[in-house]
Amino acid sequence: MKLVLAFALLAGMAWAAPASAAPPEPGPLAVRVIEQAVLPRYEALAAATARQAEDWARACADGDSGAETESLKADYQAAADAWAGVEFVTTGPIGESLRADRIFFGPDRRNYVTKALSELASRARDADLTADAMRSASVAGQGFPALERVLYEPGDAPSAGQCRIGSAIARNLAGIADDIVREWRAADGPLEKLRRGEGDRLHFADPQHAAARLVTDLAGGVQRMVDLKLLPALGSSADAAKPKSAEGWRSGRSARALAATVASLGDMAKIFAASAPPDIAKADEKAFDAARAAVAKLPADLGEAAADPKRRKTLEAAVAALKAAQADVAKNLAPALGLPLGFNALDGD
């Protein structure tokens, strides 16, 4: 609720300063954003998860992935990087069939991932986990957080069971990513409809709505970095910090994932800004460059740094820079483009 209220204030700001120039056509703008920023990153996710699934199958051919653990961890990092580059997008096929939650369930405040893995372990004792079995399993056990625990907290589970679980999750991720790309690229899919100047029954009412949803994803993606990935670990003080609230702490991904996300957000912002007046575009570029620089200074052990009175300052600086970038989108960029910010990127958080 706090996230939605905060975004509501920014949405109001988006119309506080009318743009002086006529806004661009929303349909072609949305097409450019999808073709240049969104779809290439889903294709990268599909390629990385497919490679990961193939390597799990090879590593587990004899029922024991132990000798291939480091290689599988490298695959995980690459695939998770690809997801971090597009996780903030809620527009399009990602919104169907709980795909976002199935790819990355979080934040996990009630240990659902552990419970889901326990359920999968029971199913995997005697047989492989089929695609249908995975689709019917808890979303908490279908994606990256579950696979992270298989790789980085294997515990005492039999290697055959770990192979079955890891392979099934990897195949599940690859299948979801492939479905997303296929649906975006379908002959009568949302992208093709936008090219024809039409809306899409499932994803956006018309081209204006599509462009508005995408710029909402941009602003919402920055806010999610702050409210879901930095502030929970920071707490109100060093004494109140919660290091294990940092996403990806098991695999050492907390800062790495943020760097991948802010880089992708900055690239997406540039595509929007290219259609804005030069002064707006320059200010937006400056804001995202500052955010990227602040995130680049985050320590790898982000969660532990939050509990250190001196080192937590880097986290606080990143929060400030990200908030400034989000405010720029809300107050300057979105109004210049004639696009209202919505709430769909943050509902439920």
mmCIF file of C-alpha atoms in Angstrom:
data_model
loop_
_atom_site.group_PDB
_atom_site.id
_atom_site.type_symbol
_atom_site.label_atom_id
_atom_site.label_comp_id
_atom_site.label_asym_id
_atom_site.label_seq_id
_atom_site.Cartn_x
_atom_site.Cartn_y
_atom_site.Cartn_z
ATOM 1 C CA MET A 1 0.000 0.000 0.000
ATOM 2 C CA LYS A 2 2.834 2.424 0.830
ATOM 3 C CA LEU A 3 4.332 1.718 -2.573
ATOM 4 C CA VAL A 4 1.067 2.492 -4.343
ATOM 5 C CA LEU A 5 0.532 5.697 -2.345
ATOM 6 C CA ALA A 6 4.042 6.899 -3.092
ATOM 7 C CA PHE A 7 3.513 6.225 -6.762
ATOM 8 C CA ALA A 8 0.180 8.026 -6.686
ATOM 9 C CA LEU A 9 1.955 11.196 -5.562
ATOM 10 C CA LEU A 10 4.414 10.896 -8.422
ATOM 11 C CA ALA A 11 1.597 10.224 -10.855
ATOM 12 C CA GLY A 12 0.074 13.536 -9.792
ATOM 13 C CA MET A 13 3.382 15.271 -10.367
ATOM 14 C CA ALA A 14 3.425 13.982 -13.920
ATOM 15 C CA TRP A 15 0.778 16.538 -14.885
ATOM 16 C CA ALA A 16 2.021 19.426 -12.754
ATOM 17 C CA ALA A 17 4.175 20.883 -15.531
ATOM 18 C CA PRO A 18 2.671 20.666 -19.041
ATOM 19 C CA ALA A 19 5.087 20.032 -21.867
ATOM 20 C CA SER A 20 5.704 23.000 -24.157
ATOM 21 C CA ALA A 21 6.053 20.927 -27.332
ATOM 22 C CA ALA A 22 3.524 18.624 -28.950
ATOM 23 C CA PRO A 23 4.007 15.090 -27.636
ATOM 24 C CA PRO A 24 5.082 12.306 -30.026
ATOM 25 C CA GLU A 25 2.697 9.761 -31.461
ATOM 26 C CA PRO A 26 2.320 7.141 -28.719
ATOM 27 C CA GLY A 27 2.042 4.101 -30.993
ATOM 28 C CA PRO A 28 5.389 4.452 -32.794
ATOM 29 C CA LEU A 29 7.011 5.406 -29.484
ATOM 30 C CA ALA A 30 5.714 2.248 -27.821
ATOM 31 C CA VAL A 31 6.904 0.164 -30.772
ATOM 32 C CA ARG A 32 10.406 1.648 -30.508
ATOM 33 C CA VAL A 33 10.589 0.936 -26.782
ATOM 34 C CA ILE A 34 9.461 -2.660 -27.264
ATOM 35 C CA GLU A 35 11.690 -3.327 -30.280
ATOM 36 C CA GLN A 36 14.800 -1.674 -28.878
ATOM 37 C CA ALA A 37 14.549 -2.304 -25.125
ATOM 38 C CA VAL A 38 11.927 -4.839 -24.113
ATOM 39 C CA LEU A 39 11.997 -7.604 -26.708
ATOM 40 C CA PRO A 40 15.814 -7.841 -27.012
ATOM 41 C CA ARG A 41 16.028 -8.376 -23.267
ATOM 42 C CA TYR A 42 13.379 -11.082 -23.293
ATOM 43 C CA GLU A 43 15.306 -12.730 -26.122
ATOM 44 C CA ALA A 44 18.456 -12.549 -23.999
ATOM 45 C CA LEU A 45 16.530 -14.134 -21.125
ATOM 46 C CA ALA A 46 15.247 -16.891 -23.390
ATOM 47 C CA ALA A 47 18.757 -17.620 -24.678
ATOM 48 C CA ALA A 48 20.323 -17.630 -21.204
ATOM 49 C CA THR A 49 17.640 -19.833 -19.655
ATOM 50 C CA ALA A 50 17.754 -22.246 -22.612
ATOM 51 C CA ARG A 51 21.510 -22.591 -22.176
ATOM 52 C CA GLN A 52 21.019 -23.099 -18.445
ATOM 53 C CA ALA A 53 18.426 -25.831 -19.017
ATOM 54 C CA GLU A 54 20.692 -27.596 -21.503
ATOM 55 C CA ASP A 55 23.607 -27.533 -19.072
ATOM 56 C CA TRP A 56 21.473 -28.904 -16.242
ATOM 57 C CA ALA A 57 20.370 -31.762 -18.489
ATOM 58 C CA ARG A 58 23.970 -32.519 -19.416
ATOM 59 C CA ALA A 59 25.276 -32.180 -15.864
ATOM 60 C CA CYS A 60 22.581 -34.460 -14.496
ATOM 61 C CA ALA A 61 22.807 -37.127 -17.172
ATOM 62 C CA ASP A 62 24.243 -39.508 -14.582
ATOM 63 C CA GLY A 63 21.996 -38.256 -11.770
ATOM 64 C CA ASP A 64 24.701 -36.227 -9.995
ATOM 65 C CA SER A 65 25.471 -32.590 -10.824
ATOM 66 C CA GLY A 66 28.209 -32.247 -8.210
ATOM 67 C CA ALA A 67 31.100 -32.096 -10.673
ATOM 68 C CA GLU A 68 29.354 -29.357 -12.653
ATOM 69 C CA THR A 69 28.279 -27.135 -9.763
ATOM 70 C CA GLU A 70 30.518 -24.190 -10.607
ATOM 71 C CA SER A 71 29.466 -24.264 -14.251
ATOM 72 C CA LEU A 72 25.816 -24.376 -13.250
ATOM 73 C CA LYS A 73 26.350 -21.436 -10.910
ATOM 74 C CA ALA A 74 27.835 -19.454 -13.804
ATOM 75 C CA ASP A 75 24.760 -20.300 -15.882
ATOM 76 C CA TYR A 76 22.538 -19.175 -13.032
ATOM 77 C CA GLN A 77 24.338 -15.849 -12.727
ATOM 78 C CA ALA A 78 24.056 -15.189 -16.465
ATOM 79 C CA ALA A 79 20.367 -16.095 -16.593
ATOM 80 C CA ALA A 80 19.604 -14.068 -13.473
ATOM 81 C CA ASP A 81 21.444 -11.091 -14.984
ATOM 82 C CA ALA A 82 19.192 -11.373 -18.032
ATOM 83 C CA TRP A 83 16.098 -11.401 -15.827
ATOM 84 C CA ALA A 84 17.340 -8.386 -13.837
ATOM 85 C CA GLY A 85 17.484 -6.489 -17.116
ATOM 86 C CA VAL A 86 13.770 -6.900 -17.802
ATOM 87 C CA GLU A 87 12.147 -7.752 -14.470
ATOM 88 C CA PHE A 88 10.542 -4.310 -14.149
ATOM 89 C CA VAL A 89 8.442 -4.724 -17.307
ATOM 90 C CA THR A 90 4.830 -5.635 -16.543
ATOM 91 C CA THR A 91 3.423 -4.756 -19.971
ATOM 92 C CA GLY A 92 2.689 -7.553 -22.430
ATOM 93 C CA PRO A 93 2.812 -11.354 -22.182
ATOM 94 C CA ILE A 94 4.754 -11.307 -18.899
ATOM 95 C CA GLY A 95 1.440 -10.368 -17.272
ATOM 96 C CA GLU A 96 -0.214 -13.644 -18.235
ATOM 97 C CA SER A 97 -0.323 -16.888 -16.211
ATOM 98 C CA LEU A 98 1.550 -15.460 -13.203
ATOM 99 C CA ARG A 99 4.740 -15.499 -15.282
ATOM 100 C CA ALA A 100 6.560 -12.799 -13.333
ATOM 101 C CA ASP A 101 5.956 -14.560 -10.012
ATOM 102 C CA ARG A 102 6.852 -17.915 -11.494
ATOM 103 C CA ILE A 103 10.154 -16.530 -12.776
ATOM 104 C CA PHE A 104 10.993 -14.674 -9.588
ATOM 105 C CA PHE A 105 8.847 -15.031 -6.496
ATOM 106 C CA GLY A 106 9.678 -12.298 -4.025
ATOM 107 C CA PRO A 107 10.044 -10.719 -1.652
ATOM 108 C CA ASP A 108 9.592 -13.971 0.257
ATOM 109 C CA ARG A 109 8.636 -12.775 3.710
ATOM 110 C CA ARG A 110 7.106 -16.065 4.876
ATOM 111 C CA ASN A 111 9.645 -18.568 3.603
ATOM 112 C CA TYR A 112 7.390 -19.871 0.862
ATOM 113 C CA VAL A 113 10.378 -20.828 -1.288
ATOM 114 C CA THR A 114 11.672 -23.289 1.298
ATOM 115 C CA LYS A 115 8.216 -24.807 1.657
ATOM 116 C CA ALA A 116 7.842 -25.110 -2.103
ATOM 117 C CA LEU A 117 11.225 -26.802 -2.433
ATOM 118 C CA SER A 118 10.259 -29.269 0.272
ATOM 119 C CA GLU A 119 7.156 -30.138 -1.740
ATOM 120 C CA LEU A 120 9.214 -30.548 -4.916
ATOM 121 C CA ALA A 121 11.701 -32.753 -3.078
ATOM 122 C CA SER A 122 8.876 -35.077 -2.084
ATOM 123 C CA ARG A 123 7.707 -35.309 -5.681
ATOM 124 C CA ALA A 124 11.245 -35.804 -6.995
ATOM 125 C CA ARG A 125 12.208 -38.738 -4.799
ATOM 126 C CA ASP A 126 11.244 -41.363 -7.322
ATOM 127 C CA ALA A 127 10.713 -39.635 -10.650
ATOM 128 C CA ASP A 128 11.558 -36.614 -12.779
ATOM 129 C CA LEU A 129 9.419 -33.522 -12.382
ATOM 130 C CA THR A 130 7.432 -33.017 -15.582
ATOM 131 C CA ALA A 131 6.477 -29.695 -17.113
ATOM 132 C CA ASP A 132 2.896 -30.238 -15.960
ATOM 133 C CA ALA A 133 4.089 -30.992 -12.432
ATOM 134 C CA MET A 134 6.034 -27.739 -12.354
ATOM 135 C CA ARG A 135 3.140 -25.689 -13.685
ATOM 136 C CA SER A 136 0.917 -27.035 -10.919
ATOM 137 C CA ALA A 137 3.531 -26.473 -8.214
ATOM 138 C CA SER A 138 3.695 -23.399 -6.007
ATOM 139 C CA VAL A 139 4.970 -20.341 -7.886
ATOM 140 C CA ALA A 140 7.543 -19.954 -5.097
ATOM 141 C CA GLY A 141 9.297 -23.105 -6.286
ATOM 142 C CA GLN A 142 9.309 -22.431 -10.013
ATOM 143 C CA GLY A 143 11.939 -19.769 -10.563
ATOM 144 C CA PHE A 144 15.248 -18.133 -9.736
ATOM 145 C CA PRO A 145 14.942 -17.920 -5.919
ATOM 146 C CA ALA A 146 14.267 -21.658 -5.719
ATOM 147 C CA LEU A 147 17.090 -22.495 -8.118
ATOM 148 C CA GLU A 148 19.425 -20.239 -6.125
ATOM 149 C CA ARG A 149 18.809 -22.347 -3.035
ATOM 150 C CA VAL A 150 19.342 -25.584 -4.930
ATOM 151 C CA LEU A 151 22.743 -24.315 -6.076
ATOM 152 C CA TYR A 152 23.917 -22.280 -3.105
ATOM 153 C CA GLU A 153 22.221 -24.065 -0.188
ATOM 154 C CA PRO A 154 22.049 -27.699 -1.314
ATOM 155 C CA GLY A 155 21.962 -29.025 2.257
ATOM 156 C CA ASP A 156 21.928 -32.791 2.724
ATOM 157 C CA ALA A 157 19.464 -33.633 -0.039
ATOM 158 C CA PRO A 158 20.429 -36.629 -2.219
ATOM 159 C CA SER A 159 22.173 -35.543 -5.419
ATOM 160 C CA ALA A 160 19.613 -37.313 -7.601
ATOM 161 C CA GLY A 161 16.797 -35.319 -6.021
ATOM 162 C CA GLN A 162 18.708 -32.060 -6.401
ATOM 163 C CA CYS A 163 19.310 -32.878 -10.054
ATOM 164 C CA ARG A 164 15.641 -33.508 -10.684
ATOM 165 C CA ILE A 165 14.601 -30.306 -8.947
ATOM 166 C CA GLY A 166 17.296 -28.115 -10.515
ATOM 167 C CA SER A 167 16.679 -29.515 -13.988
ATOM 168 C CA ALA A 168 12.929 -29.043 -13.672
ATOM 169 C CA ILE A 169 13.239 -25.436 -12.514
ATOM 170 C CA ALA A 170 15.729 -24.661 -15.289
ATOM 171 C CA ARG A 171 13.402 -26.180 -17.919
ATOM 172 C CA ASN A 172 10.476 -24.271 -16.451
ATOM 173 C CA LEU A 173 12.325 -20.953 -16.674
ATOM 174 C CA ALA A 174 13.368 -21.645 -20.255
ATOM 175 C CA GLY A 175 9.817 -22.542 -21.222
ATOM 176 C CA ILE A 176 8.329 -19.397 -19.715
ATOM 177 C CA ALA A 177 10.908 -17.140 -21.353
ATOM 178 C CA ASP A 178 10.387 -18.811 -24.722
ATOM 179 C CA ASP A 179 6.607 -18.383 -24.430
ATOM 180 C CA ILE A 180 6.999 -14.669 -23.697
ATOM 181 C CA VAL A 181 9.164 -14.085 -26.776
ATOM 182 C CA ARG A 182 6.908 -16.192 -28.968
ATOM 183 C CA GLU A 183 3.790 -14.280 -27.883
ATOM 184 C CA TRP A 184 5.431 -10.886 -28.369
ATOM 185 C CA ARG A 185 6.483 -11.904 -31.878
ATOM 186 C CA ALA A 186 3.247 -13.643 -32.900
ATOM 187 C CA ALA A 187 1.725 -12.575 -36.215
ATOM 188 C CA ASP A 188 -1.329 -11.316 -34.360
ATOM 189 C CA GLY A 189 0.496 -10.536 -31.108
ATOM 190 C CA PRO A 190 0.659 -7.251 -29.187
ATOM 191 C CA LEU A 191 3.699 -5.882 -31.023
ATOM 192 C CA GLU A 192 2.222 -6.466 -34.465
ATOM 193 C CA LYS A 193 -1.048 -4.881 -33.363
ATOM 194 C CA LEU A 194 0.832 -1.815 -32.168
ATOM 195 C CA ARG A 195 2.571 -1.572 -35.516
ATOM 196 C CA ARG A 196 -0.885 -1.471 -37.100
ATOM 197 C CA GLY A 197 -2.002 1.224 -34.655
ATOM 198 C CA GLU A 198 -4.340 -1.119 -32.790
ATOM 199 C CA GLY A 199 -4.897 -2.066 -29.184
ATOM 200 C CA ASP A 200 -4.638 -5.575 -27.784
ATOM 201 C CA ARG A 201 -7.460 -7.188 -25.848
ATOM 202 C CA LEU A 202 -5.152 -8.715 -23.237
ATOM 203 C CA HIS A 203 -2.487 -6.066 -22.728
ATOM 204 C CA PHE A 204 -3.477 -2.497 -23.651
ATOM 205 C CA ALA A 205 -6.607 -0.744 -24.887
ATOM 206 C CA ASP A 206 -4.855 1.319 -27.566
ATOM 207 C CA PRO A 207 -1.383 2.633 -28.489
ATOM 208 C CA GLN A 208 -1.671 5.497 -25.984
ATOM 209 C CA HIS A 209 -2.333 2.992 -23.227
ATOM 210 C CA ALA A 210 0.628 0.856 -24.334
ATOM 211 C CA ALA A 211 3.044 3.795 -24.206
ATOM 212 C CA ALA A 212 1.637 4.903 -20.841
ATOM 213 C CA ARG A 213 2.059 1.403 -19.426
ATOM 214 C CA LEU A 214 5.659 1.255 -20.603
ATOM 215 C CA VAL A 215 6.620 4.610 -19.095
ATOM 216 C CA THR A 216 4.895 3.469 -15.900
ATOM 217 C CA ASP A 217 7.115 0.389 -15.993
ATOM 218 C CA LEU A 218 10.117 2.709 -16.284
ATOM 219 C CA ALA A 219 9.196 4.836 -13.277
ATOM 220 C CA GLY A 220 7.911 1.835 -11.340
ATOM 221 C CA GLY A 221 11.102 -0.094 -12.012
ATOM 222 C CA VAL A 222 13.185 2.600 -10.366
ATOM 223 C CA GLN A 223 10.847 2.726 -7.400
ATOM 224 C CA ARG A 224 10.968 -1.036 -6.980
ATOM 225 C CA MET A 225 14.749 -0.870 -6.731
ATOM 226 C CA VAL A 226 14.418 1.513 -3.823
ATOM 227 C CA ASP A 227 11.396 0.164 -1.985
ATOM 228 C CA LEU A 228 11.850 -3.573 -2.489
ATOM 229 C CA LYS A 229 15.601 -4.043 -2.864
ATOM 230 C CA LEU A 230 17.416 -1.349 -0.909
ATOM 231 C CA LEU A 231 15.195 -0.052 1.887
ATOM 232 C CA PRO A 232 14.334 -3.487 3.370
ATOM 233 C CA ALA A 233 18.030 -4.227 3.899
ATOM 234 C CA LEU A 234 18.826 -0.693 5.099
ATOM 235 C CA GLY A 235 16.218 -0.513 7.822
ATOM 236 C CA SER A 236 15.882 2.708 9.760
ATOM 237 C CA SER A 237 19.457 2.542 11.084
ATOM 238 C CA ALA A 238 22.558 0.359 11.092
ATOM 239 C CA ASP A 239 21.242 -1.428 14.178
ATOM 240 C CA ALA A 240 17.905 -2.069 12.452
ATOM 241 C CA ALA A 241 19.437 -3.252 9.170
ATOM 242 C CA LYS A 242 18.342 -6.628 7.799
ATOM 243 C CA PRO A 243 21.215 -8.012 5.714
ATOM 244 C CA LYS A 244 19.289 -11.090 4.609
ATOM 245 C CA SER A 245 16.507 -8.928 3.214
ATOM 246 C CA ALA A 246 18.905 -8.074 0.394
ATOM 247 C CA GLU A 247 17.718 -9.931 -2.676
ATOM 248 C CA GLY A 248 20.105 -12.628 -3.882
ATOM 249 C CA TRP A 249 22.358 -12.594 -0.810
ATOM 250 C CA ARG A 250 22.934 -16.344 -1.016
ATOM 251 C CA SER A 251 24.466 -16.076 -4.480
ATOM 252 C CA GLY A 252 26.158 -12.722 -3.887
ATOM 253 C CA ARG A 253 23.864 -11.037 -6.409
ATOM 254 C CA SER A 254 22.419 -8.182 -4.355
ATOM 255 C CA ALA A 255 24.466 -5.366 -5.904
ATOM 256 C CA ARG A 256 25.055 -7.128 -9.229
ATOM 257 C CA ALA A 257 21.339 -7.448 -9.906
ATOM 258 C CA LEU A 258 20.739 -3.782 -9.121
ATOM 259 C CA ALA A 259 23.496 -2.763 -11.535
ATOM 260 C CA ALA A 260 21.919 -4.821 -14.307
ATOM 261 C CA THR A 261 18.486 -3.355 -13.625
ATOM 262 C CA VAL A 262 19.526 0.302 -13.481
ATOM 263 C CA ALA A 263 21.548 -0.098 -16.697
ATOM 264 C CA SER A 264 18.489 -1.487 -18.463
ATOM 265 C CA LEU A 265 16.242 1.213 -17.037
ATOM 266 C CA GLY A 266 18.685 3.863 -18.237
ATOM 267 C CA ASP A 267 18.674 2.402 -21.736
ATOM 268 C CA MET A 268 14.877 2.356 -21.786
ATOM 269 C CA ALA A 269 14.765 5.949 -20.526
ATOM 270 C CA LYS A 270 17.004 7.047 -23.417
ATOM 271 C CA ILE A 271 14.549 5.650 -25.943
ATOM 272 C CA PHE A 272 11.699 7.589 -24.357
ATOM 273 C CA ALA A 273 13.849 10.709 -23.976
ATOM 274 C CA ALA A 274 14.809 10.674 -27.660
ATOM 275 C CA SER A 275 11.215 11.738 -28.379
ATOM 276 C CA ALA A 276 11.236 14.520 -25.763
ATOM 277 C CA PRO A 277 12.538 18.094 -26.090
ATOM 278 C CA PRO A 278 16.363 18.308 -25.880
ATOM 279 C CA ASP A 279 16.433 19.912 -22.433
ATOM 280 C CA ILE A 280 14.165 17.202 -21.032
ATOM 281 C CA ALA A 281 16.268 14.477 -22.649
ATOM 282 C CA LYS A 282 19.497 15.942 -21.280
ATOM 283 C CA ALA A 283 18.115 16.189 -17.738
ATOM 284 C CA ASP A 284 16.827 12.634 -17.909
ATOM 285 C CA GLU A 285 20.161 11.303 -19.133
ATOM 286 C CA LYS A 286 21.941 13.128 -16.316
ATOM 287 C CA ALA A 287 19.576 11.698 -13.700
ATOM 288 C CA PHE A 288 19.979 8.104 -14.899
ATOM 289 C CA ASP A 289 23.742 8.460 -15.307
ATOM 290 C CA ALA A 290 23.910 9.587 -11.675
ATOM 291 C CA ALA A 291 21.737 6.663 -10.589
ATOM 292 C CA ARG A 292 23.893 4.190 -12.494
ATOM 293 C CA ALA A 293 27.073 5.671 -10.982
ATOM 294 C CA ALA A 294 25.641 5.486 -7.450
ATOM 295 C CA VAL A 295 24.569 1.863 -7.900
ATOM 296 C CA ALA A 296 28.005 0.986 -9.311
ATOM 297 C CA LYS A 297 29.517 2.002 -5.971
ATOM 298 C CA LEU A 298 27.398 -0.442 -3.977
ATOM 299 C CA PRO A 299 29.481 -3.120 -2.253
ATOM 300 C CA ALA A 300 28.983 -6.727 -3.325
ATOM 301 C CA ASP A 301 27.953 -7.638 0.216
ATOM 302 C CA LEU A 302 25.154 -5.085 0.126
ATOM 303 C CA GLY A 303 23.219 -6.560 3.027
ATOM 304 C CA GLU A 304 26.213 -6.685 5.339
ATOM 305 C CA ALA A 305 27.145 -3.128 4.365
ATOM 306 C CA ALA A 306 23.693 -1.950 5.468
ATOM 307 C CA ALA A 307 24.583 -2.911 9.031
ATOM 308 C CA ASP A 308 27.840 -0.926 8.988
ATOM 309 C CA PRO A 309 27.319 2.756 9.963
ATOM 310 C CA LYS A 310 30.009 3.906 7.517
ATOM 311 C CA ARG A 311 29.420 1.577 4.594
ATOM 312 C CA ARG A 312 25.651 2.002 4.582
ATOM 313 C CA LYS A 313 26.190 5.510 3.243
ATOM 314 C CA THR A 314 26.748 4.050 -0.203
ATOM 315 C CA LEU A 315 23.294 2.469 -0.030
ATOM 316 C CA GLU A 316 21.739 5.731 1.114
ATOM 317 C CA ALA A 317 23.437 7.561 -1.774
ATOM 318 C CA ALA A 318 22.043 5.019 -4.224
ATOM 319 C CA VAL A 319 18.540 5.475 -2.788
ATOM 320 C CA ALA A 320 18.798 9.254 -3.215
ATOM 321 C CA ALA A 321 20.062 9.007 -6.800
ATOM 322 C CA LEU A 322 17.382 6.497 -7.787
ATOM 323 C CA LYS A 323 14.640 8.632 -6.263
ATOM 324 C CA ALA A 324 15.925 11.607 -8.250
ATOM 325 C CA ALA A 325 15.810 9.581 -11.475
ATOM 326 C CA GLN A 326 12.268 8.437 -10.757
ATOM 327 C CA ALA A 327 11.160 11.976 -9.955
ATOM 328 C CA ASP A 328 12.621 13.168 -13.246
ATOM 329 C CA VAL A 329 10.536 10.618 -15.144
ATOM 330 C CA ALA A 330 7.399 11.616 -13.242
ATOM 331 C CA LYS A 331 7.790 15.388 -13.296
ATOM 332 C CA ASN A 332 9.549 15.967 -16.602
ATOM 333 C CA LEU A 333 9.815 13.063 -19.022
ATOM 334 C CA ALA A 334 6.308 11.580 -18.836
ATOM 335 C CA PRO A 335 4.546 14.985 -19.132
ATOM 336 C CA ALA A 336 6.763 15.960 -22.063
ATOM 337 C CA LEU A 337 5.657 12.790 -23.826
ATOM 338 C CA GLY A 338 1.986 13.351 -22.991
ATOM 339 C CA LEU A 339 1.860 10.096 -21.044
ATOM 340 C CA PRO A 340 0.088 9.627 -17.700
ATOM 341 C CA LEU A 341 1.679 7.380 -15.099
ATOM 342 C CA GLY A 342 -0.508 4.515 -13.907
ATOM 343 C CA PHE A 343 -0.393 2.158 -10.949
ATOM 344 C CA ASN A 344 -0.273 -1.274 -12.583
ATOM 345 C CA ALA A 345 3.501 -1.647 -12.240
ATOM 346 C CA LEU A 346 3.235 -1.577 -8.469
ATOM 347 C CA ASP A 347 -0.167 -2.995 -7.573
ATOM 348 C CA GLY A 348 0.062 -5.755 -5.019
ATOM 349 C CA ASP A 349 3.456 -4.720 -3.627
#
